[in-house]
Short mmCIF file of C-alpha atoms in Angstrom, two decimals:
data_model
loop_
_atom_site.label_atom_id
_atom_site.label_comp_id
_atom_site.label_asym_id
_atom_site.label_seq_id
_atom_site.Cartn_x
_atom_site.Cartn_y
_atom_site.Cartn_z
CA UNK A 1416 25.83 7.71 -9.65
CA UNK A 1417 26.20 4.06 -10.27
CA UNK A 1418 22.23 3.62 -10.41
CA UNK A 1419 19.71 6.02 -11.24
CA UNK A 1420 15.94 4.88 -9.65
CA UNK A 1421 13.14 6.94 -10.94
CA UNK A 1422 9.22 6.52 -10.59
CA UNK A 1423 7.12 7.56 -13.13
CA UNK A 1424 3.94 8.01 -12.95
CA UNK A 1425 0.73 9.20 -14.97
CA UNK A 1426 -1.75 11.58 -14.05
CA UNK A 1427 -3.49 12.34 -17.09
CA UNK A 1428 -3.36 11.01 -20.84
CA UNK A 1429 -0.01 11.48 -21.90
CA UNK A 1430 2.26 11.99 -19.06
CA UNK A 1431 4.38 8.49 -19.75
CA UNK A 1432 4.38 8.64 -23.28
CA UNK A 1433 5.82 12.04 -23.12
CA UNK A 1434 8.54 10.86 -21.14
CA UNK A 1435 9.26 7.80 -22.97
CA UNK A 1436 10.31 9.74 -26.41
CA UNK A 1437 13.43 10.66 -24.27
CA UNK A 1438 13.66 7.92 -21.47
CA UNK A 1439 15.79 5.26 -21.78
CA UNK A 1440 15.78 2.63 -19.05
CA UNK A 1441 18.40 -0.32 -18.41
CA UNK A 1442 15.86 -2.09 -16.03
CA UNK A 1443 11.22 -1.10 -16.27
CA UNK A 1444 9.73 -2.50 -13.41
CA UNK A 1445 5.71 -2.59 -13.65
CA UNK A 1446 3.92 -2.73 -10.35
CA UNK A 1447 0.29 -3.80 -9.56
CA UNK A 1448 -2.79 -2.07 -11.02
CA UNK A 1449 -5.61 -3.49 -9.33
CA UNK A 1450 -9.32 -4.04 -10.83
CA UNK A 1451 -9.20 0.21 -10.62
CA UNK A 1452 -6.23 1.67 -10.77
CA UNK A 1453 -5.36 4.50 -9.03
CA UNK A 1454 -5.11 8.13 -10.81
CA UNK A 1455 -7.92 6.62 -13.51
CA UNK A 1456 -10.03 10.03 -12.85
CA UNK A 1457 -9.09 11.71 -16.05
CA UNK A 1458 -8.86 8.32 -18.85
CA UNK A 1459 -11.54 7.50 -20.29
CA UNK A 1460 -11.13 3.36 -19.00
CA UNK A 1461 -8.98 1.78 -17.55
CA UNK A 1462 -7.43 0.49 -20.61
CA UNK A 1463 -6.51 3.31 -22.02
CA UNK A 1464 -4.55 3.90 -18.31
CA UNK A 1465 -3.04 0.64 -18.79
CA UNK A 1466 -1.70 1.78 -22.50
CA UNK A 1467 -0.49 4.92 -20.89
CA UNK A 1468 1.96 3.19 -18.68
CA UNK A 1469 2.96 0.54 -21.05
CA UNK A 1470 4.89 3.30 -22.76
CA UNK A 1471 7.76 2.82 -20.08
CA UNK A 1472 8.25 -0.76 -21.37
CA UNK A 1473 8.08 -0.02 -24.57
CA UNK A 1474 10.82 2.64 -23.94
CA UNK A 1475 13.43 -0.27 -22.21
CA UNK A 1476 16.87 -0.18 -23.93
CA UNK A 1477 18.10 -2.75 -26.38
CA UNK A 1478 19.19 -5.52 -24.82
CA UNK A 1479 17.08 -4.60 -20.90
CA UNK A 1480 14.83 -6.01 -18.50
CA UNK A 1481 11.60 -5.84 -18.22
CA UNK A 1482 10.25 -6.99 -14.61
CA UNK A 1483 6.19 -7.93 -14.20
CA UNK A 1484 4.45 -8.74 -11.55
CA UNK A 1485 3.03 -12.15 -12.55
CA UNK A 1486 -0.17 -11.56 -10.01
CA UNK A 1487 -1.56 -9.05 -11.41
CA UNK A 1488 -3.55 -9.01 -15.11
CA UNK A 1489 -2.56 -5.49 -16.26
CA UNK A 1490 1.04 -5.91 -15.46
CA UNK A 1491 1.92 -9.16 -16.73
CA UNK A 1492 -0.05 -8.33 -19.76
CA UNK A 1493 2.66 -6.04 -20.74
CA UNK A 1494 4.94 -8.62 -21.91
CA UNK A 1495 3.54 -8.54 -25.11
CA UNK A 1496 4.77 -4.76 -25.53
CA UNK A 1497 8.69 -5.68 -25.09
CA UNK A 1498 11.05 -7.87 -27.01
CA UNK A 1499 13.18 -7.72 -24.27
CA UNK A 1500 14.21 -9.71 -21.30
CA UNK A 1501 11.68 -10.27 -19.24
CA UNK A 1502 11.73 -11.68 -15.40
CA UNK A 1503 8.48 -12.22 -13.34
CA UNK A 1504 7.69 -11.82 -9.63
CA UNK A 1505 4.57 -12.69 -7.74
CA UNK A 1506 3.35 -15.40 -4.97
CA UNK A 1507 1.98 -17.67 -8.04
CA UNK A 1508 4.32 -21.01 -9.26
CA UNK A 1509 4.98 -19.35 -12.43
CA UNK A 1510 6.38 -16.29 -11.16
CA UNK A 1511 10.50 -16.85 -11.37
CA UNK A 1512 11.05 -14.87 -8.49
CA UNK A 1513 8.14 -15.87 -5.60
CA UNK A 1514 7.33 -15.06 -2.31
CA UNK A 1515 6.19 -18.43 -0.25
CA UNK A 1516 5.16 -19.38 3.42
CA UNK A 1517 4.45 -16.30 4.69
CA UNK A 1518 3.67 -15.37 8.17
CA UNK A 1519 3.21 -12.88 10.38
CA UNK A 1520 6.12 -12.57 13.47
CA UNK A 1521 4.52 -11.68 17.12
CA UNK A 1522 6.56 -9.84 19.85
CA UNK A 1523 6.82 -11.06 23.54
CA UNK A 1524 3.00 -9.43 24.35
CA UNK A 1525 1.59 -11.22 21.22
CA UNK A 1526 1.31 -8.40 19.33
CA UNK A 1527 2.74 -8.07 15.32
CA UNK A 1528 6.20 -7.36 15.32
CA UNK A 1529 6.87 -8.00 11.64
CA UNK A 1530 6.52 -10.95 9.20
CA UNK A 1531 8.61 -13.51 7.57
CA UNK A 1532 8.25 -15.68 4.55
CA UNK A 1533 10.55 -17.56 1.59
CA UNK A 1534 12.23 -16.22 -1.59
CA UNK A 1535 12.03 -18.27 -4.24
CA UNK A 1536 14.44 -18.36 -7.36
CA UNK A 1537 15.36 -21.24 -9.27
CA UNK A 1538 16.78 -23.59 -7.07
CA UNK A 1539 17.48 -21.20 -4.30
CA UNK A 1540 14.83 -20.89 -1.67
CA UNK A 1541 16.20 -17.76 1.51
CA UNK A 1542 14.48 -16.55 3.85
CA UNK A 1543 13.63 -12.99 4.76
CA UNK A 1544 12.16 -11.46 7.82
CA UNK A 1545 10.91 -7.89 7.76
CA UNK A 1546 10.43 -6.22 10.58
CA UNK A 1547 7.96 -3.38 11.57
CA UNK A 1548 5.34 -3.98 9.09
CA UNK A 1549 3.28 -6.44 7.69
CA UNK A 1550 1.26 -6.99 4.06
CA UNK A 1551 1.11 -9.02 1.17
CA UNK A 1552 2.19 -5.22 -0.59
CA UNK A 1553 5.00 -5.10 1.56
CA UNK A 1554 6.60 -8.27 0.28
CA UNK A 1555 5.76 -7.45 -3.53
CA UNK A 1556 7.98 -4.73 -3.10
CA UNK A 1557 10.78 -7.13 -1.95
CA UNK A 1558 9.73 -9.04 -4.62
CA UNK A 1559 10.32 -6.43 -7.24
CA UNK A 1560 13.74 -5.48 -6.06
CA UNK A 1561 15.18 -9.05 -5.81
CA UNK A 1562 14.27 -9.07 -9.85
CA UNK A 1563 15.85 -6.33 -10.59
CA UNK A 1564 18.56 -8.02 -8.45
CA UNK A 1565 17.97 -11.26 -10.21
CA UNK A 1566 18.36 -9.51 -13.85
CA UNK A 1567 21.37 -7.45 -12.98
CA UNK A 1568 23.52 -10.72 -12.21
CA UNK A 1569 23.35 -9.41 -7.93
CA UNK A 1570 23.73 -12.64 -5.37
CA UNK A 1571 20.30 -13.34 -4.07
CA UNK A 1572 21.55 -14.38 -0.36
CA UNK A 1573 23.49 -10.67 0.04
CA UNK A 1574 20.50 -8.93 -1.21
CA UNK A 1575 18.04 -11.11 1.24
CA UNK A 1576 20.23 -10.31 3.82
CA UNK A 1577 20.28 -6.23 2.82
CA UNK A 1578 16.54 -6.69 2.79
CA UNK A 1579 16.37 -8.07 5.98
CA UNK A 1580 18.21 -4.87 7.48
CA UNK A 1581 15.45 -2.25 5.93
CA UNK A 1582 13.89 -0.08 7.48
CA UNK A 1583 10.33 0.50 6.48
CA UNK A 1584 9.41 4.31 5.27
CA UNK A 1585 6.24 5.70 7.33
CA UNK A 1586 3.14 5.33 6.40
CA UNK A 1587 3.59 2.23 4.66
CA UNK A 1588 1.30 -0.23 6.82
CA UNK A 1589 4.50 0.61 9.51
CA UNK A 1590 3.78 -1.06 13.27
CA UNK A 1591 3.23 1.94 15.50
CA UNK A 1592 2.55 1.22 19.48
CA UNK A 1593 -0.56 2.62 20.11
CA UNK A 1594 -2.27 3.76 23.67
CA UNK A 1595 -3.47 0.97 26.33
CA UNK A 1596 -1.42 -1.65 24.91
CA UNK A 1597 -2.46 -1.36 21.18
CA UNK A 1598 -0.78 -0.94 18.08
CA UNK A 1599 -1.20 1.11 14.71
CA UNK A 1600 -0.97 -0.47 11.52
CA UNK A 1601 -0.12 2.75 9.95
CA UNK A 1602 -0.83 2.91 6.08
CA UNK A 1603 -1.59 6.63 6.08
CA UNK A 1604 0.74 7.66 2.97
CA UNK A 1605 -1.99 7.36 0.41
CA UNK A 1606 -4.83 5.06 -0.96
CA UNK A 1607 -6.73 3.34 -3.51
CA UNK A 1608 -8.77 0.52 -4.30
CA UNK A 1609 -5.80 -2.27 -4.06
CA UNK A 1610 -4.20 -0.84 -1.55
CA UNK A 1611 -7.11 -0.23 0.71
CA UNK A 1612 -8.03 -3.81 -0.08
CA UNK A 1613 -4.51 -5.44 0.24
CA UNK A 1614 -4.17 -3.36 4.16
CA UNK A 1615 -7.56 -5.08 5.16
CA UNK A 1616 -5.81 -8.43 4.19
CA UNK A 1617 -3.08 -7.82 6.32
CA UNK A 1618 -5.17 -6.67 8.98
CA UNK A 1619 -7.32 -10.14 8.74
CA UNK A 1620 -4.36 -11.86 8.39
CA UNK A 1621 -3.06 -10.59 12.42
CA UNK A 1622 -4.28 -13.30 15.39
CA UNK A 1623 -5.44 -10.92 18.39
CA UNK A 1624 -7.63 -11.40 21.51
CA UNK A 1625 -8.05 -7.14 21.44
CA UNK A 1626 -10.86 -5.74 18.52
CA UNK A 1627 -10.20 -5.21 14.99
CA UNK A 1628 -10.48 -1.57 14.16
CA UNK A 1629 -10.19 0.48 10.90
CA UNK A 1630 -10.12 4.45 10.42
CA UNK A 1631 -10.68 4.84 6.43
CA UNK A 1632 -10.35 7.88 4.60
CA UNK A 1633 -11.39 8.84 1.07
CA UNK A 1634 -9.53 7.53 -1.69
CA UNK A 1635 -9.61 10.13 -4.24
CA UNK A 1636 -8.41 10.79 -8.32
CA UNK A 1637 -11.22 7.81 -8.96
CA UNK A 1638 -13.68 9.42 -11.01
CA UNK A 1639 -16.28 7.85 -12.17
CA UNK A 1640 -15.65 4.57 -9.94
CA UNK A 1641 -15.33 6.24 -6.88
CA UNK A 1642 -18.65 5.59 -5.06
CA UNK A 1643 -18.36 2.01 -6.05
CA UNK A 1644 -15.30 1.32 -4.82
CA UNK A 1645 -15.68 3.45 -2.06
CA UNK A 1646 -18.73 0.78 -1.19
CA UNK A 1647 -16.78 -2.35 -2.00
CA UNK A 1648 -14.06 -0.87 0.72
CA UNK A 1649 -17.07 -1.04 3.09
CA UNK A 1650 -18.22 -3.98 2.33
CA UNK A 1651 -14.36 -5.96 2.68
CA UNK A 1652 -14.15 -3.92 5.85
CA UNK A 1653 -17.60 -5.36 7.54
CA UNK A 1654 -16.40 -9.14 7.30
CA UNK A 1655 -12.86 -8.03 9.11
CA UNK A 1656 -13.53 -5.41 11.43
CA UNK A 1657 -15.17 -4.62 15.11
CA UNK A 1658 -15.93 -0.98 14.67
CA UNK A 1659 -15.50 1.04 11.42
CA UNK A 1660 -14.30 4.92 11.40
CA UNK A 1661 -14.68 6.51 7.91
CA UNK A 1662 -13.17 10.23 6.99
CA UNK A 1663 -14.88 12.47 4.42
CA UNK A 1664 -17.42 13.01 2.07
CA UNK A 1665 -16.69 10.44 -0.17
CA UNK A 1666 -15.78 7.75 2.53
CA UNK A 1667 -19.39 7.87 3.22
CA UNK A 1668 -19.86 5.37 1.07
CA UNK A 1669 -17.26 2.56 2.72
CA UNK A 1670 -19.89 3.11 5.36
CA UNK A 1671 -22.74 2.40 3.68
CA UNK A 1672 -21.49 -0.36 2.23
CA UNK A 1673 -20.67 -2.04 5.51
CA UNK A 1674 -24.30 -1.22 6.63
CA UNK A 1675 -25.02 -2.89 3.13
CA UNK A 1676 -22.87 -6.16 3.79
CA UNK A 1677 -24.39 -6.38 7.54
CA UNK A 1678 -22.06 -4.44 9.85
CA UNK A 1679 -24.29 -3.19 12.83
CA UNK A 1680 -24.70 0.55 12.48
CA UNK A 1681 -23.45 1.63 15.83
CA UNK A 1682 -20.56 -0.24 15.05
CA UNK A 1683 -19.90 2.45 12.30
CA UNK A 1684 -18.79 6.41 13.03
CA UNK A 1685 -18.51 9.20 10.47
CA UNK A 1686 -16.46 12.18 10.83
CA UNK A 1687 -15.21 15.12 8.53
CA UNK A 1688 -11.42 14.81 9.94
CA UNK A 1689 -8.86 12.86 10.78
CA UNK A 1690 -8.41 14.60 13.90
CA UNK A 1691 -11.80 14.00 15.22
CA UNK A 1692 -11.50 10.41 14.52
CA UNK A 1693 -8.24 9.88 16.44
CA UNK A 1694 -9.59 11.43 19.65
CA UNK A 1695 -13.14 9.50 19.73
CA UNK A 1696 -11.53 6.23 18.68
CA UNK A 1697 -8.58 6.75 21.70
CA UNK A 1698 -12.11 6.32 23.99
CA UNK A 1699 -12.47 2.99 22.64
CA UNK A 1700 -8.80 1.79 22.86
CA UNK A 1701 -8.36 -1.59 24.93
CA UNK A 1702 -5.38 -3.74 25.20
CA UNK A 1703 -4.87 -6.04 21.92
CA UNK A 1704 -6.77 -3.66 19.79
CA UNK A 1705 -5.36 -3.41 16.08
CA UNK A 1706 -5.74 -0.01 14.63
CA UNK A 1707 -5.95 -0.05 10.47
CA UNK A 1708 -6.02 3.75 9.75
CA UNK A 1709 -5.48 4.71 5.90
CA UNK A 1710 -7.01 7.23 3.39
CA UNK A 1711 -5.55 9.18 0.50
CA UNK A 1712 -2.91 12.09 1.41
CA UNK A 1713 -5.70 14.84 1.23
CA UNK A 1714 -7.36 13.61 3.89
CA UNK A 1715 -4.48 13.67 6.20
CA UNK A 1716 -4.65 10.95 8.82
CA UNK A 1717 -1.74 10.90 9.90
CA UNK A 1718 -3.40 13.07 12.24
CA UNK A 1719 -5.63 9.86 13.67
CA UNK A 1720 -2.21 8.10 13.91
CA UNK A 1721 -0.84 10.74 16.37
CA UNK A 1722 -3.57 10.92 18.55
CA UNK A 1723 -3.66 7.17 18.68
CA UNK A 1724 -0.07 6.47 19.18
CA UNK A 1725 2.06 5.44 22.84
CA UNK A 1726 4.92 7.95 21.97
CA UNK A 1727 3.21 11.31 19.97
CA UNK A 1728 6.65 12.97 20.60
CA UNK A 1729 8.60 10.72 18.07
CA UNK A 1730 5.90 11.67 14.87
CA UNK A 1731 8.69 13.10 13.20
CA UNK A 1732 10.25 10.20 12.79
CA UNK A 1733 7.17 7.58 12.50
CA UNK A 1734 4.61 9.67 10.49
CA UNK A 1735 4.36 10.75 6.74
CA UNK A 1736 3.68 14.45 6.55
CA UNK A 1737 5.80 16.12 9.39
CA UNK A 1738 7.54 18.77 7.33
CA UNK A 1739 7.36 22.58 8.68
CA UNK A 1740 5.01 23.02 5.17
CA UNK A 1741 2.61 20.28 5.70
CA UNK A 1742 2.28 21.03 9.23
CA UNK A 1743 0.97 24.10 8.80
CA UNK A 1744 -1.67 23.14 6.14
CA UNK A 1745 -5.18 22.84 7.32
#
């Protein structure tokens, strides 16, 4: 192949750096990390998780590219680890590849279709309409590819126009129709503190006469800092949402922390599974609602999604998790 993409990840103290005595990337890109990361459960801080990853831009070829998100403290910190090339991306004025103006597109009914918003590079200003999903997180990733783009000499109106024509992957805060007239904002691949937080932007960010809702799941591999982040989550949620759903033992805490920040309590519903969740909340489905329904893969809710969606026979195609093996996990 022309281009080899790989993500690397670290679990536990020296994953990266293992794979940086032998790794030798053209182009590092460094995504967000968030006050608390996710996968922090077995470093001792969150510094020593940043260090971990900055092995992979350490490890960039002579002569490479190094691309940091400008928005984010941990990532663009890493420039001081590289004597390399380095090009920025972010919605701030010093980023050199920025996202501006953005929007949210509506559909005939008024309902989110998509969103649009500027890229910014140099003199160049294009823009790009995605359709199908919506979030800040969305256009980051956009962001990050047009600067690897950007650094590999690519023309920035063919690639906005390529971006244009993707196709969001499931799971990924993906529009779903949902029953009576309401639609999914489906973010059910995985969690953690910054994404949880960045999906409750989005959902604040969509104008609807229907209710707000959101069907949270634990967010796990956060150690120490789970139950406070767990209650931060809650407490976001209770200045967005109409009626709360949480899912599992440690999502009881995103509930307590909207009591905590002043959400009524029979606004707020526990239950142990995903499943459970998606067939009380269908009950309170109305026409405009907004359905935010996210949590970390163990907790599976997906499963909300499908009993929640207008067209349950097409979840092979719209929902994470549909292989013959996950299916037939508990």
């Amino acid at each position: 192949p022309k281009w080899l993409v790989l993500e690397v990840g670290a679990d536990r103290p020296g994953d990266i750096k293992k794979i940086s005595k032998w790794l030798r990337p053209d182009v590092v890109v460094v995504t967000g990390f968030g006050e608390i990361p996710v996968h922090v459960e077995f470093f001792s801080s969150v510094a020593d998780l940043v260090k971990e990853k900055s092995y992979l831009v350490k490890a960039v070829k002579n002569g490479g590219t190094v691309i940091l998100g400008s928005d984010d403290k941990y990532s663009i910190g890493m420039k001081e680890d590289t004597g390399e090339k380095i090009v920025t991306y972010g919605f701030g004025e010093e980023a050199a590849v920025r996202a501006s103006h953005q929007s949210v597109l509506y559909d005939e009914n008024k309902l989110p279709a998509g969103m649009t918003f500027k890229l910014n590079y140099g003199a160049n200003s294009v823009p790009i309409n995605i359709m199908g999903t919506v979030g800040r997180a969305q256009i980051n990733s956009v962001l990050a590819a047009m600067a690897v783009g950007v650094s590999e000499g690519l023309n920035i109106v063919s690639s906005a126009e390529s971006v244009s024509k993707h196709e969001t992957p499931p799971g990924r805060l993906k529009i779903i129709k949902g029953l009576k007239g309401s639609v999914i904002l489906d973010d059910t691949y995985n969690s953690s503190p910054k994404a949880i937080s960045d999906a409750l932007d989005a959902l604040l960010e969509i104008k609807t006469k229907g209710k707000k809702i959101a069907i949270l799941g634990d967010m796990m591999e956060l150690g120490k800092y789970s139950r406070a982040e767990h209650e931060k989550a809650g407490e976001k949620a209770a200045k967005i949402v109409n009626i709360l759903a949480v899912v599992g033992l440690r999502a009881k805490f995103i509930a307590e922390g909207a009591m905590v920040a002043g959400m009524p309590k029979e606004k707020i519903f526990y239950f142990e599974n995903s499943n459970d969740a998606g067939v009380y909340l269908n009950g309170l489905l109305e026409k405009g609602d907004i359905v935010l329904v996210k949590g970390s893969q163990s907790t599976r809710m997906e499963r909300a999604v499908e009993k929640l969606m207008l067209s349950p026979e097409n979840r092979a195609s719209l929902l994470v998790r549909q292989e013959k093996e996950w299916l037939e996990r508990e």
